[in-house]
Structure formats: structure tokens, C-alpha cells
PDB file of C-alpha atoms and ligand atoms in Angstrom:
ATOM      1  CA  MET A1317     -22.911 -71.682  42.508  1.00  0.00           C
ATOM      2  CA  ILE A1318     -21.931 -73.329  39.243  1.00  0.00           C
ATOM      3  CA  PHE A1319     -22.074 -71.054  36.203  1.00  0.00           C
ATOM      4  CA  TYR A1320     -22.134 -72.886  32.960  1.00  0.00           C
ATOM      5  CA  PHE A1321     -22.126 -72.275  29.197  1.00  0.00           C
ATOM      6  CA  SER A1322     -22.963 -75.010  26.744  1.00  0.00           C
ATOM      7  CA  GLY A1323     -23.734 -75.135  23.031  1.00  0.00           C
ATOM      8  CA  THR A1324     -24.514 -78.855  22.616  1.00  0.00           C
ATOM      9  CA  GLY A1325     -25.091 -80.068  26.139  1.00  0.00           C
ATOM     10  CA  ASN A1326     -21.590 -81.529  27.192  1.00  0.00           C
ATOM     11  CA  SER A1327     -20.834 -78.723  29.637  1.00  0.00           C
ATOM     12  CA  LEU A1328     -24.401 -78.580  30.820  1.00  0.00           C
ATOM     13  CA  TYR A1329     -24.217 -82.359  31.565  1.00  0.00           C
ATOM     14  CA  ALA A1330     -21.028 -81.923  33.474  1.00  0.00           C
ATOM     15  CA  ALA A1331     -22.342 -78.901  35.414  1.00  0.00           C
ATOM     16  CA  ARG A1332     -25.518 -80.718  36.436  1.00  0.00           C
ATOM     17  CA  LEU A1333     -23.608 -83.854  37.542  1.00  0.00           C
ATOM     18  CA  LEU A1334     -21.200 -81.684  39.545  1.00  0.00           C
ATOM     19  CA  ALA A1335     -24.000 -79.792  41.182  1.00  0.00           C
ATOM     20  CA  ASN A1336     -25.497 -83.112  42.229  1.00  0.00           C
ATOM     21  CA  GLU A1337     -22.119 -84.272  43.691  1.00  0.00           C
ATOM     22  CA  LEU A1338     -21.540 -80.938  45.553  1.00  0.00           C
ATOM     23  CA  ASN A1339     -25.165 -80.192  46.420  1.00  0.00           C
ATOM     24  CA  ASP A1340     -24.884 -76.977  44.500  1.00  0.00           C
ATOM     25  CA  THR A1341     -27.027 -75.175  41.872  1.00  0.00           C
ATOM     26  CA  VAL A1342     -26.377 -74.444  38.201  1.00  0.00           C
ATOM     27  CA  ILE A1343     -26.802 -71.042  36.634  1.00  0.00           C
ATOM     28  CA  SER A1344     -26.794 -70.317  32.868  1.00  0.00           C
ATOM     29  CA  ILE A1345     -24.152 -67.731  31.877  1.00  0.00           C
ATOM     30  CA  PRO A1346     -26.253 -66.489  28.796  1.00  0.00           C
ATOM     31  CA  GLU A1347     -29.291 -66.034  31.134  1.00  0.00           C
ATOM     32  CA  CYS A1348     -27.142 -63.883  33.463  1.00  0.00           C
ATOM     33  CA  ILE A1349     -25.922 -61.808  30.539  1.00  0.00           C
ATOM     34  CA  ASN A1350     -29.341 -61.481  28.937  1.00  0.00           C
ATOM     35  CA  SER A1351     -30.952 -60.353  32.213  1.00  0.00           C
ATOM     36  CA  ASN A1352     -27.985 -58.164  33.152  1.00  0.00           C
ATOM     37  CA  LYS A1353     -27.308 -60.046  36.350  1.00  0.00           C
ATOM     38  CA  PHE A1354     -23.724 -59.948  37.378  1.00  0.00           C
ATOM     39  CA  LYS A1355     -23.849 -59.526  41.136  1.00  0.00           C
ATOM     40  CA  PHE A1356     -24.442 -62.695  43.132  1.00  0.00           C
ATOM     41  CA  GLU A1357     -25.283 -63.221  46.799  1.00  0.00           C
ATOM     42  CA  LEU A1358     -22.631 -65.710  47.890  1.00  0.00           C
ATOM     43  CA  LYS A1359     -22.416 -67.371  51.271  1.00  0.00           C
ATOM     44  CA  ASP A1360     -19.112 -66.936  53.150  1.00  0.00           C
ATOM     45  CA  SER A1361     -16.435 -69.184  51.633  1.00  0.00           C
ATOM     46  CA  GLU A1362     -18.811 -70.408  48.931  1.00  0.00           C
ATOM     47  CA  LYS A1363     -17.047 -72.089  45.999  1.00  0.00           C
ATOM     48  CA  VAL A1364     -17.830 -70.626  42.504  1.00  0.00           C
ATOM     49  CA  GLY A1365     -17.547 -73.050  39.578  1.00  0.00           C
ATOM     50  CA  ILE A1366     -17.335 -72.087  35.866  1.00  0.00           C
ATOM     51  CA  VAL A1367     -18.162 -74.939  33.527  1.00  0.00           C
ATOM     52  CA  THR A1368     -17.548 -74.317  29.800  1.00  0.00           C
ATOM     53  CA  PRO A1369     -16.426 -75.802  26.578  1.00  0.00           C
ATOM     54  CA  VAL A1370     -12.978 -75.106  25.220  1.00  0.00           C
ATOM     55  CA  TYR A1371     -13.107 -72.892  22.120  1.00  0.00           C
ATOM     56  CA  PHE A1372      -9.963 -72.462  20.049  1.00  0.00           C
ATOM     57  CA  TYR A1373      -7.853 -73.606  23.080  1.00  0.00           C
ATOM     58  CA  GLY A1374      -9.365 -70.922  25.340  1.00  0.00           C
ATOM     59  CA  LEU A1375     -12.620 -69.695  26.740  1.00  0.00           C
ATOM     60  CA  PRO A1376     -15.717 -68.964  24.576  1.00  0.00           C
ATOM     61  CA  SER A1377     -16.061 -65.190  24.078  1.00  0.00           C
ATOM     62  CA  ILE A1378     -19.371 -65.165  25.952  1.00  0.00           C
ATOM     63  CA  VAL A1379     -17.741 -66.711  29.059  1.00  0.00           C
ATOM     64  CA  GLU A1380     -15.070 -64.029  28.910  1.00  0.00           C
ATOM     65  CA  ASP A1381     -17.688 -61.370  28.593  1.00  0.00           C
ATOM     66  CA  PHE A1382     -19.497 -62.768  31.654  1.00  0.00           C
ATOM     67  CA  LEU A1383     -16.241 -62.982  33.697  1.00  0.00           C
ATOM     68  CA  ASP A1384     -15.429 -59.360  32.837  1.00  0.00           C
ATOM     69  CA  LYS A1385     -18.556 -58.261  34.551  1.00  0.00           C
ATOM     70  CA  ALA A1386     -19.239 -60.797  37.228  1.00  0.00           C
ATOM     71  CA  ASP A1387     -18.854 -59.854  40.884  1.00  0.00           C
ATOM     72  CA  PHE A1388     -17.795 -62.851  43.069  1.00  0.00           C
ATOM     73  CA  THR A1389     -16.054 -60.811  45.725  1.00  0.00           C
ATOM     74  CA  LYS A1390     -17.075 -62.938  48.702  1.00  0.00           C
ATOM     75  CA  SER A1391     -16.226 -66.225  47.148  1.00  0.00           C
ATOM     76  CA  SER A1392     -13.277 -68.126  48.740  1.00  0.00           C
ATOM     77  CA  LEU A1393     -12.494 -70.237  45.769  1.00  0.00           C
ATOM     78  CA  ILE A1394     -13.108 -70.209  42.030  1.00  0.00           C
ATOM     79  CA  TYR A1395     -12.799 -73.358  39.934  1.00  0.00           C
ATOM     80  CA  LEU A1396     -12.871 -73.946  36.228  1.00  0.00           C
ATOM     81  CA  VAL A1397     -13.960 -77.123  34.510  1.00  0.00           C
ATOM     82  CA  VAL A1398     -13.602 -77.217  30.769  1.00  0.00           C
ATOM     83  CA  THR A1399     -15.060 -79.857  28.435  1.00  0.00           C
ATOM     84  CA  PHE A1400     -13.100 -80.451  25.295  1.00  0.00           C
ATOM     85  CA  GLY A1401     -12.992 -82.689  22.126  1.00  0.00           C
ATOM     86  CA  SER A1402      -9.222 -83.168  21.498  1.00  0.00           C
ATOM     87  CA  PHE A1403      -7.128 -81.282  23.978  1.00  0.00           C
ATOM     88  CA  THR A1404      -7.112 -78.112  26.051  1.00  0.00           C
ATOM     89  CA  ALA A1405      -3.644 -76.451  25.458  1.00  0.00           C
ATOM     90  CA  ASN A1406      -3.363 -73.328  27.714  1.00  0.00           C
ATOM     91  CA  THR A1407      -7.082 -72.832  28.335  1.00  0.00           C
ATOM     92  CA  GLY A1408      -6.697 -73.118  32.092  1.00  0.00           C
ATOM     93  CA  PRO A1409      -3.506 -71.039  32.681  1.00  0.00           C
ATOM     94  CA  ASN A1410      -4.809 -68.388  30.201  1.00  0.00           C
ATOM     95  CA  ALA A1411      -8.167 -68.203  32.065  1.00  0.00           C
ATOM     96  CA  GLN A1412      -6.185 -67.902  35.352  1.00  0.00           C
ATOM     97  CA  LYS A1413      -4.193 -64.931  33.886  1.00  0.00           C
ATOM     98  CA  TYR A1414      -7.331 -63.369  32.488  1.00  0.00           C
ATOM     99  CA  LEU A1415      -9.088 -63.616  35.929  1.00  0.00           C
ATOM    100  CA  SER A1416      -6.194 -62.328  37.890  1.00  0.00           C
ATOM    101  CA  GLU A1417      -6.095 -59.254  35.698  1.00  0.00           C
ATOM    102  CA  LYS A1418      -9.639 -58.618  36.802  1.00  0.00           C
ATOM    103  CA  GLY A1419      -8.726 -59.050  40.442  1.00  0.00           C
ATOM    104  CA  LEU A1420     -10.244 -62.609  40.657  1.00  0.00           C
ATOM    105  CA  SER A1421      -8.299 -65.767  41.489  1.00  0.00           C
ATOM    106  CA  LEU A1422      -8.765 -69.061  39.736  1.00  0.00           C
ATOM    107  CA  ASP A1423      -7.845 -71.633  42.185  1.00  0.00           C
ATOM    108  CA  TYR A1424      -8.659 -75.016  40.520  1.00  0.00           C
ATOM    109  CA  ILE A1425      -8.469 -76.057  36.929  1.00  0.00           C
ATOM    110  CA  PHE A1426      -9.995 -79.304  35.568  1.00  0.00           C
ATOM    111  CA  SER A1427     -10.768 -80.758  32.173  1.00  0.00           C
ATOM    112  CA  ILE A1428     -13.213 -83.364  30.872  1.00  0.00           C
ATOM    113  CA  HIS A1429     -12.873 -85.183  27.536  1.00  0.00           C
ATOM    114  CA  MET A1430     -16.179 -85.102  25.742  1.00  0.00           C
ATOM    115  CA  PRO A1431     -17.505 -85.723  22.235  1.00  0.00           C
ATOM    116  CA  GLU A1432     -16.126 -83.221  19.619  1.00  0.00           C
ATOM    117  CA  ASN A1433     -18.743 -80.914  18.190  1.00  0.00           C
ATOM    118  CA  TYR A1434     -16.647 -78.614  15.991  1.00  0.00           C
ATOM    119  CA  VAL A1435     -17.998 -79.990  12.714  1.00  0.00           C
ATOM    120  CA  PRO A1436     -16.684 -77.125  10.388  1.00  0.00           C
ATOM    121  CA  LEU A1437     -13.310 -78.901  10.852  1.00  0.00           C
ATOM    122  CA  PHE A1438     -13.902 -82.305  12.502  1.00  0.00           C
ATOM    123  CA  LYS A1439     -16.405 -85.172  12.438  1.00  0.00           C
ATOM    124  CA  VAL A1440     -18.655 -86.064  15.360  1.00  0.00           C
ATOM    125  CA  PRO A1441     -17.199 -89.285  16.846  1.00  0.00           C
ATOM    126  CA  SER A1442     -19.154 -92.558  16.503  1.00  0.00           C
ATOM    127  CA  LYS A1443     -22.157 -93.249  18.728  1.00  0.00           C
ATOM    128  CA  GLU A1444     -20.070 -95.862  20.708  1.00  0.00           C
ATOM    129  CA  THR A1445     -17.144 -93.421  21.197  1.00  0.00           C
ATOM    130  CA  CYS A1446     -19.573 -90.698  22.335  1.00  0.00           C
ATOM    131  CA  GLN A1447     -21.213 -93.122  24.770  1.00  0.00           C
ATOM    132  CA  SER A1448     -17.899 -94.162  26.235  1.00  0.00           C
ATOM    133  CA  LEU A1449     -16.583 -90.602  26.528  1.00  0.00           C
ATOM    134  CA  ILE A1450     -19.796 -89.535  28.321  1.00  0.00           C
ATOM    135  CA  ALA A1451     -19.603 -92.499  30.707  1.00  0.00           C
ATOM    136  CA  ASN A1452     -15.941 -91.589  31.534  1.00  0.00           C
ATOM    137  CA  ALA A1453     -16.986 -88.054  32.015  1.00  0.00           C
ATOM    138  CA  LYS A1454     -19.285 -89.078  34.755  1.00  0.00           C
ATOM    139  CA  ASN A1455     -16.366 -90.614  36.675  1.00  0.00           C
ATOM    140  CA  SER A1456     -14.250 -87.489  36.004  1.00  0.00           C
ATOM    141  CA  VAL A1457     -16.898 -85.398  37.706  1.00  0.00           C
ATOM    142  CA  VAL A1458     -16.897 -87.602  40.760  1.00  0.00           C
ATOM    143  CA  ASP A1459     -13.061 -87.220  40.899  1.00  0.00           C
ATOM    144  CA  ILE A1460     -13.385 -83.456  40.497  1.00  0.00           C
ATOM    145  CA  ALA A1461     -15.872 -83.188  43.407  1.00  0.00           C
ATOM    146  CA  LYS A1462     -13.463 -85.273  45.537  1.00  0.00           C
ATOM    147  CA  ILE A1463     -10.487 -83.041  44.698  1.00  0.00           C
ATOM    148  CA  LEU A1464     -12.526 -79.898  45.391  1.00  0.00           C
ATOM    149  CA  ASN A1465     -13.442 -81.209  48.805  1.00  0.00           C
ATOM    150  CA  GLU A1466     -10.085 -82.801  49.798  1.00  0.00           C
ATOM    151  CA  ASN A1467      -7.131 -81.463  47.764  1.00  0.00           C
ATOM    152  CA  PRO A1468      -5.344 -78.164  47.742  1.00  0.00           C
ATOM    153  CA  PRO A1469      -5.865 -75.750  44.844  1.00  0.00           C
ATOM    154  CA  GLY A1470      -3.994 -76.455  41.649  1.00  0.00           C
ATOM    155  CA  ASP A1471      -4.064 -77.058  37.929  1.00  0.00           C
ATOM    156  CA  TYR A1472      -5.471 -80.593  37.581  1.00  0.00           C
ATOM    157  CA  ASP A1473      -5.804 -80.432  33.857  1.00  0.00           C
ATOM    158  CA  THR A1474      -3.838 -83.396  32.403  1.00  0.00           C
ATOM    159  CA  HIS A1475      -5.016 -82.894  28.693  1.00  0.00           C
ATOM    160  CA  LYS A1476      -2.980 -79.854  27.554  1.00  0.00           C
ATOM    161  CA  GLY A1477      -1.271 -81.695  24.650  1.00  0.00           C
ATOM    162  CA  ARG A1478       1.996 -80.539  23.165  1.00  0.00           C
ATOM    163  CA  PHE A1479       3.197 -76.935  22.936  1.00  0.00           C
ATOM    164  CA  PRO A1480       0.153 -75.607  24.868  1.00  0.00           C
ATOM    165  CA  SER A1481       1.270 -72.035  25.119  1.00  0.00           C
ATOM    166  CA  ALA A1482       2.062 -71.715  21.386  1.00  0.00           C
ATOM    167  CA  VAL A1483      -1.093 -73.591  20.299  1.00  0.00           C
ATOM    168  CA  SER A1484      -3.330 -71.381  22.440  1.00  0.00           C
ATOM    169  CA  SER A1485      -1.736 -68.089  21.360  1.00  0.00           C
ATOM    170  CA  LEU A1486      -2.107 -68.901  17.603  1.00  0.00           C
ATOM    171  CA  CYS A1487      -5.628 -70.266  17.904  1.00  0.00           C
ATOM    172  CA  ARG A1488      -6.862 -67.446  20.074  1.00  0.00           C
ATOM    173  CA  MET A1489      -5.900 -64.964  17.418  1.00  0.00           C
ATOM    174  CA  ILE A1490      -7.800 -67.095  14.825  1.00  0.00           C
ATOM    175  CA  TYR A1491     -10.836 -67.245  17.005  1.00  0.00           C
ATOM    176  CA  LYS A1492     -10.959 -63.539  17.894  1.00  0.00           C
ATOM    177  CA  LYS A1493     -10.563 -62.578  14.199  1.00  0.00           C
ATOM    178  CA  GLY A1494     -12.800 -65.212  12.871  1.00  0.00           C
ATOM    179  CA  MET A1495     -15.989 -65.140  14.914  1.00  0.00           C
ATOM    180  CA  THR A1496     -17.847 -63.950  11.843  1.00  0.00           C
ATOM    181  CA  THR A1497     -21.385 -65.253  11.249  1.00  0.00           C
ATOM    182  CA  LYS A1498     -20.946 -64.799   7.467  1.00  0.00           C
ATOM    183  CA  LYS A1499     -20.448 -68.482   6.826  1.00  0.00           C
ATOM    184  CA  PHE A1500     -23.786 -69.561   8.349  1.00  0.00           C
ATOM    185  CA  TRP A1501     -26.553 -70.390   5.932  1.00  0.00           C
ATOM    186  CA  VAL A1502     -29.778 -72.317   5.892  1.00  0.00           C
ATOM    187  CA  ASP A1503     -30.744 -75.000   3.305  1.00  0.00           C
ATOM    188  CA  ASP A1504     -34.230 -75.788   1.823  1.00  0.00           C
ATOM    189  CA  SER A1505     -34.999 -78.305   4.594  1.00  0.00           C
ATOM    190  CA  CYS A1506     -35.727 -75.475   7.026  1.00  0.00           C
ATOM    191  CA  THR A1507     -39.334 -75.747   8.245  1.00  0.00           C
ATOM    192  CA  GLY A1508     -39.477 -72.381   9.888  1.00  0.00           C
ATOM    193  CA  CYS A1509     -39.906 -73.803  13.369  1.00  0.00           C
ATOM    194  CA  ARG A1510     -37.879 -70.916  14.898  1.00  0.00           C
ATOM    195  CA  LEU A1511     -36.080 -73.156  17.477  1.00  0.00           C
ATOM    196  CA  CYS A1512     -32.700 -71.709  16.327  1.00  0.00           C
ATOM    197  CA  GLU A1513     -34.014 -68.162  17.076  1.00  0.00           C
ATOM    198  CA  ARG A1514     -35.207 -69.168  20.583  1.00  0.00           C
ATOM    199  CA  ILE A1515     -31.946 -71.047  21.638  1.00  0.00           C
ATOM    200  CA  CYS A1516     -29.231 -68.693  20.377  1.00  0.00           C
ATOM    201  CA  PRO A1517     -27.517 -67.575  23.558  1.00  0.00           C
ATOM    202  CA  SER A1518     -26.456 -64.267  21.956  1.00  0.00           C
ATOM    203  CA  ASN A1519     -29.709 -63.407  20.301  1.00  0.00           C
ATOM    204  CA  VAL A1520     -28.060 -63.345  16.890  1.00  0.00           C
ATOM    205  CA  ILE A1521     -30.734 -65.155  14.947  1.00  0.00           C
ATOM    206  CA  LEU A1522     -33.761 -63.237  13.715  1.00  0.00           C
ATOM    207  CA  PHE A1523     -36.477 -64.270  11.298  1.00  0.00           C
ATOM    208  CA  HIS A1524     -36.924 -62.652   7.929  1.00  0.00           C
ATOM    209  CA  ASP A1525     -39.348 -64.006   5.261  1.00  0.00           C
ATOM    210  CA  GLY A1526     -39.886 -67.217   7.366  1.00  0.00           C
ATOM    211  CA  LYS A1527     -36.145 -68.064   7.400  1.00  0.00           C
ATOM    212  CA  PRO A1528     -33.441 -67.469   9.971  1.00  0.00           C
ATOM    213  CA  CYS A1529     -30.923 -64.645   9.366  1.00  0.00           C
ATOM    214  CA  TRP A1530     -27.714 -63.982  11.383  1.00  0.00           C
ATOM    215  CA  SER A1531     -28.319 -60.499  12.409  1.00  0.00           C
ATOM    216  CA  LYS A1532     -24.952 -59.697  13.989  1.00  0.00           C
ATOM    217  CA  GLU A1533     -21.540 -59.711  12.398  1.00  0.00           C
ATOM    218  CA  THR A1534     -19.995 -61.972  15.064  1.00  0.00           C
ATOM    219  CA  CYS A1535     -21.099 -64.586  17.580  1.00  0.00           C
ATOM    220  CA  PRO A1536     -19.388 -66.935  20.023  1.00  0.00           C
ATOM    221  CA  ARG A1537     -19.805 -69.768  17.512  1.00  0.00           C
ATOM    222  CA  CYS A1538     -21.334 -72.293  19.939  1.00  0.00           C
ATOM    223  CA  LEU A1539     -22.982 -74.155  17.054  1.00  0.00           C
ATOM    224  CA  ALA A1540     -26.165 -74.717  19.072  1.00  0.00           C
ATOM    225  CA  CYS A1541     -28.184 -73.560  16.147  1.00  0.00           C
ATOM    226  CA  LEU A1542     -26.449 -75.900  13.679  1.00  0.00           C
ATOM    227  CA  HIS A1543     -26.480 -78.989  15.947  1.00  0.00           C
ATOM    228  CA  ARG A1544     -29.950 -78.575  17.470  1.00  0.00           C
ATOM    229  CA  CYS A1545     -31.880 -77.717  14.329  1.00  0.00           C
ATOM    230  CA  PRO A1546     -34.339 -80.583  14.000  1.00  0.00           C
ATOM    231  CA  SER A1547     -33.980 -80.597  10.219  1.00  0.00           C
ATOM    232  CA  SER A1548     -30.166 -80.258  10.082  1.00  0.00           C
ATOM    233  CA  ALA A1549     -30.839 -77.233   7.845  1.00  0.00           C
ATOM    234  CA  ILE A1550     -28.164 -74.916   9.265  1.00  0.00           C
ATOM    235  CA  GLN A1551     -24.772 -75.086   7.608  1.00  0.00           C
ATOM    236  CA  PHE A1552     -21.458 -73.420   8.231  1.00  0.00           C
ATOM    237  CA  GLY A1553     -19.321 -73.040   5.120  1.00  0.00           C
ATOM    238  CA  HIS A1554     -19.098 -75.964   2.747  1.00  0.00           C
ATOM    239  CA  PHE A1555     -18.162 -78.920   4.854  1.00  0.00           C
ATOM    240  CA  THR A1556     -21.064 -79.394   7.282  1.00  0.00           C
ATOM    241  CA  LYS A1557     -23.810 -80.558   4.927  1.00  0.00           C
ATOM    242  CA  LYS A1558     -22.760 -84.199   5.087  1.00  0.00           C
ATOM    243  CA  LYS A1559     -21.566 -84.233   8.666  1.00  0.00           C
ATOM    244  CA  ASP A1560     -23.621 -85.721  11.520  1.00  0.00           C
ATOM    245  CA  ARG A1561     -25.013 -83.438  14.179  1.00  0.00           C
ATOM    246  CA  TYR A1562     -24.310 -83.817  17.945  1.00  0.00           C
ATOM    247  CA  VAL A1563     -26.276 -83.109  21.028  1.00  0.00           C
ATOM    248  CA  ASN A1564     -25.360 -84.785  24.387  1.00  0.00           C
ATOM    249  CA  PRO A1565     -27.892 -87.641  24.538  1.00  0.00           C
ATOM    250  CA  ASN A1566     -28.101 -87.417  28.444  1.00  0.00           C
ATOM    251  CA  VAL A1567     -29.247 -83.802  28.430  1.00  0.00           C
ATOM    252  CA  GLU A1568     -32.634 -82.167  28.326  1.00  0.00           C
ATOM    253  CA  PHE A1569     -32.287 -78.526  27.632  1.00  0.00           C
ATOM    254  CA  ASP A1570     -34.399 -76.066  29.569  1.00  0.00           C
ATOM    255  CA  LEU A1571     -34.860 -74.147  26.253  1.00  0.00           C
TER     256      LEU A1571
HETATM  257  C1  FMN B2757     -16.149 -72.931  18.285  1.00  0.00           C
HETATM  258  C2  FMN B2757     -15.675 -74.275  18.821  1.00  0.00           C
HETATM  259  C3  FMN B2757     -14.260 -74.358  19.074  1.00  0.00           C
HETATM  260  C4  FMN B2757     -13.756 -75.555  19.680  1.00  0.00           C
HETATM  261  N1  FMN B2757     -12.484 -75.585  19.924  1.00  0.00           N
HETATM  262  C5  FMN B2757     -11.972 -76.690  20.594  1.00  0.00           C
HETATM  263  C6  FMN B2757     -10.621 -76.711  20.956  1.00  0.00           C
HETATM  264  O1  FMN B2757      -9.827 -75.753  20.874  1.00  0.00           O
HETATM  265  N2  FMN B2757     -10.136 -77.840  21.570  1.00  0.00           N
HETATM  266  C7  FMN B2757     -10.905 -78.949  21.840  1.00  0.00           C
HETATM  267  O2  FMN B2757     -10.496 -79.883  22.356  1.00  0.00           O
HETATM  268  N3  FMN B2757     -12.294 -78.934  21.479  1.00  0.00           N
HETATM  269  C8  FMN B2757     -12.806 -77.711  20.874  1.00  0.00           C
HETATM  270  N4  FMN B2757     -14.093 -77.738  20.576  1.00  0.00           N
HETATM  271  C9  FMN B2757     -14.978 -78.847  20.944  1.00  0.00           C
HETATM  272  C10 FMN B2757     -15.831 -78.583  22.241  1.00  0.00           C
HETATM  273  O3  FMN B2757     -14.956 -77.890  23.208  1.00  0.00           O
HETATM  274  C11 FMN B2757     -16.334 -79.782  22.838  1.00  0.00           C
HETATM  275  O4  FMN B2757     -17.038 -80.604  22.004  1.00  0.00           O
HETATM  276  C12 FMN B2757     -17.252 -79.364  24.071  1.00  0.00           C
HETATM  277  O5  FMN B2757     -17.355 -80.492  24.933  1.00  0.00           O
HETATM  278  C13 FMN B2757     -18.544 -78.919  23.598  1.00  0.00           C
HETATM  279  O6  FMN B2757     -19.252 -78.565  24.811  1.00  0.00           O
HETATM  280  P1  FMN B2757     -20.807 -78.148  24.786  1.00  0.00           P
HETATM  281  O7  FMN B2757     -21.576 -79.350  24.355  1.00  0.00           O
HETATM  282  O8  FMN B2757     -21.106 -77.884  26.217  1.00  0.00           O
HETATM  283  O9  FMN B2757     -21.049 -77.016  23.881  1.00  0.00           O
HETATM  284  C14 FMN B2757     -14.663 -76.628  20.008  1.00  0.00           C
HETATM  285  C15 FMN B2757     -15.994 -76.462  19.708  1.00  0.00           C
HETATM  286  C16 FMN B2757     -16.532 -75.299  19.153  1.00  0.00           C
HETATM  287  C17 FMN B2757     -17.997 -75.199  18.929  1.00  0.00           C
HETATM  288  S1  SF4 B2758     -34.255 -74.647  13.869  1.00  0.00           S
HETATM  289 FE1  SF4 B2758     -33.768 -75.384  11.745  1.00  0.00          FE
HETATM  290  S2  SF4 B2758     -35.832 -75.838  10.896  1.00  0.00           S
HETATM  291 FE2  SF4 B2758     -36.181 -74.599  12.679  1.00  0.00          FE
HETATM  292  S3  SF4 B2758     -36.215 -72.504  11.876  1.00  0.00           S
HETATM  293 FE3  SF4 B2758     -34.167 -72.905  12.494  1.00  0.00          FE
HETATM  294  S4  SF4 B2758     -33.147 -73.519  10.608  1.00  0.00           S
HETATM  295 FE4  SF4 B2758     -35.307 -73.746  10.288  1.00  0.00          FE
HETATM  296  S1  SF4 B2759     -25.778 -67.916  15.932  1.00  0.00           S
HETATM  297 FE1  SF4 B2759     -25.544 -70.149  16.313  1.00  0.00          FE
HETATM  298  S2  SF4 B2759     -23.368 -70.460  16.663  1.00  0.00           S
HETATM  299 FE2  SF4 B2759     -23.760 -68.213  16.887  1.00  0.00          FE
HETATM  300  S3  SF4 B2759     -24.204 -67.890  19.039  1.00  0.00           S
HETATM  301 FE3  SF4 B2759     -26.228 -68.208  18.041  1.00  0.00          FE
HETATM  302  S4  SF4 B2759     -26.608 -70.374  18.296  1.00  0.00           S
HETATM  303 FE4  SF4 B2759     -24.419 -70.106  18.697  1.00  0.00          FE
END
């Protein structure tokens, strides 16, 4: 089983490719959470994969929530594949520590460089760069499947960057304190199509007077609403209005 979380499609793309390589199935983490499904029938020695983006040099809060409740007792191996835009810092080792505190082991750690989607701070790379990253990602998935089948467990993430431990500690604090939805707003180009309401993995967006409202104080900040709005009407703070939006061009979303 391969559990995935994805805001803009990179991790979904990687999860689907990996499932194809390993003859496995993908399962959406938000769907598990929303249907209260945390117990899974695993075959003996079945591998369990977690595929997720890196958020603030660690796991998205929604993935942590899922791992807190998930029951993988019969699984022989758990592996983590993170997709990221710049580098990963201590995402893998921190996830390993986090899982071991819950009595789970994290045996393999992998990372895949993908297009950056954190537009409140950065720009989406050019179309050419995105295409080249996505093409390389395909090769990385083949390598990961090979390692999972042939190599011993280990940390295979080679994209940690400098001072990974310090970077992750600092940025995790910022993430946990700053998950507020207060900075989201919608401009006049909103057509009221309600796509943002349907796709929000944490059911944060509700409609009021024909416009979306962020009904909870915090959210995982996946930016699915912002990037997938057909009118680019959703903004975060002051710096996203002129920025391009990004969705992995090779992915068709189920929702
Ligand atoms: C809230 C948020 C935080 C992010 N933090 C990081 C980060 O710490 N390091 C990094 O390399 N990329 C970071 N990114 C970029 C994503 O990890 C990257 O674009 C990822 O492939 C997106 O995956 P998805 O399309 O499956 O959502 C962040 C993106 C978001 C939305
Ligand atoms: S997806 Fe965009 S256009 Fe559609 S309702 Fe949401 S903000 Fe408005
Ligand atoms: S409100 Fe937007 S950023 Fe927050 S979880 Fe929902 S889709 Fe993601």
C-alpha cells in the first residue's frame, strides 16, 4: 500500500509511478482521515509507502495526523518518499524519530526533486525547468523501486542541504505556529465554481454569499485551493497575485 498526500500533484504523480513499478495501489491520506479509516488489512511482510511533499523541512501536519492514528502493525517495512522544491533538510530523520516514538519503524527514506509550489515565498520554475524536473523524477522513481527490491534499509535522501538539523528545527517552529488561514483571500475574478470547497483536503473552505471562506483558523497549507482555482482568484498575503500557479501537468486528479 502506498499512502499519499499531495496539494498540487507532484507527490500524487510520484506515488502513482511508484505503484506502477511495484505493482501496488495508492491510497489518499485525506480520504482515510475523512472516512476515519486508520486500520488496514496488510499481507504478511507487505511494504507500506508514505509519499508526501516536504513542508517547512518536515512532514505536512495532515500526514503527521494520519501517522499518529494509522495502524500498520503487520507491515514488515515502512518507507518514506518526499517530494521537494529546494532541499529536504532533516525531514527524513525527523519523520523516523516521530514514527519510532509511535512504535513504528521507518526503514527507507527517499527524496525526489520536483517543481517548487510555495508561491507565498518563491516563484514557480519555468515550464522548461518543470518539465525537466518531472522527467528526472520519473527516473528517480525507477531507482527507488529498484532499491526497495534489492538494497538494505537506509536513508537514501541525498538532498538534505547544509545544516539540516538546525534548518528543520527552526522551520518546523515557524510552520507549527504559522499554519493560520488568516492570510487567504479571494479576489474579484472568483466565479463561484466551488472547486476550492470540494478539493480542500481538510474541509476548511465553506461558501458564504457565493464566495469561499476559510472556516478554520489553521490548515496544512497545501495550497491546492490557490494553485487549482481555475481563475487564479485565491491569494495568500500580498505576494501571490502576480505569481504563476502550478499543477503537475502529468496528473489528473480524482477530485
Ligand atoms: C506549505 C509548503 C511548504 C513547503 N516547504 C518546503 C520545504 O521546506 N522545502 C522544499 O524543498 N520544498 C518545500 N515546499 C515545496 C513542495 O515540497 C514541493 O513543491 C512539492 O513537490 C509539492 O508537492 P505536491 O505537488 O504533491 O503538493 C513547500 C510547499 C508548501 C505548499
Ligand atoms: S475555485 Fe476559484 S473561482 Fe472557483 S469558487 Fe473557489 S475561488 Fe472562486
Ligand atoms: S484551505 Fe487551501 S491550503 Fe488550506 S488545506 Fe484547504 S486547500 Fe489546502
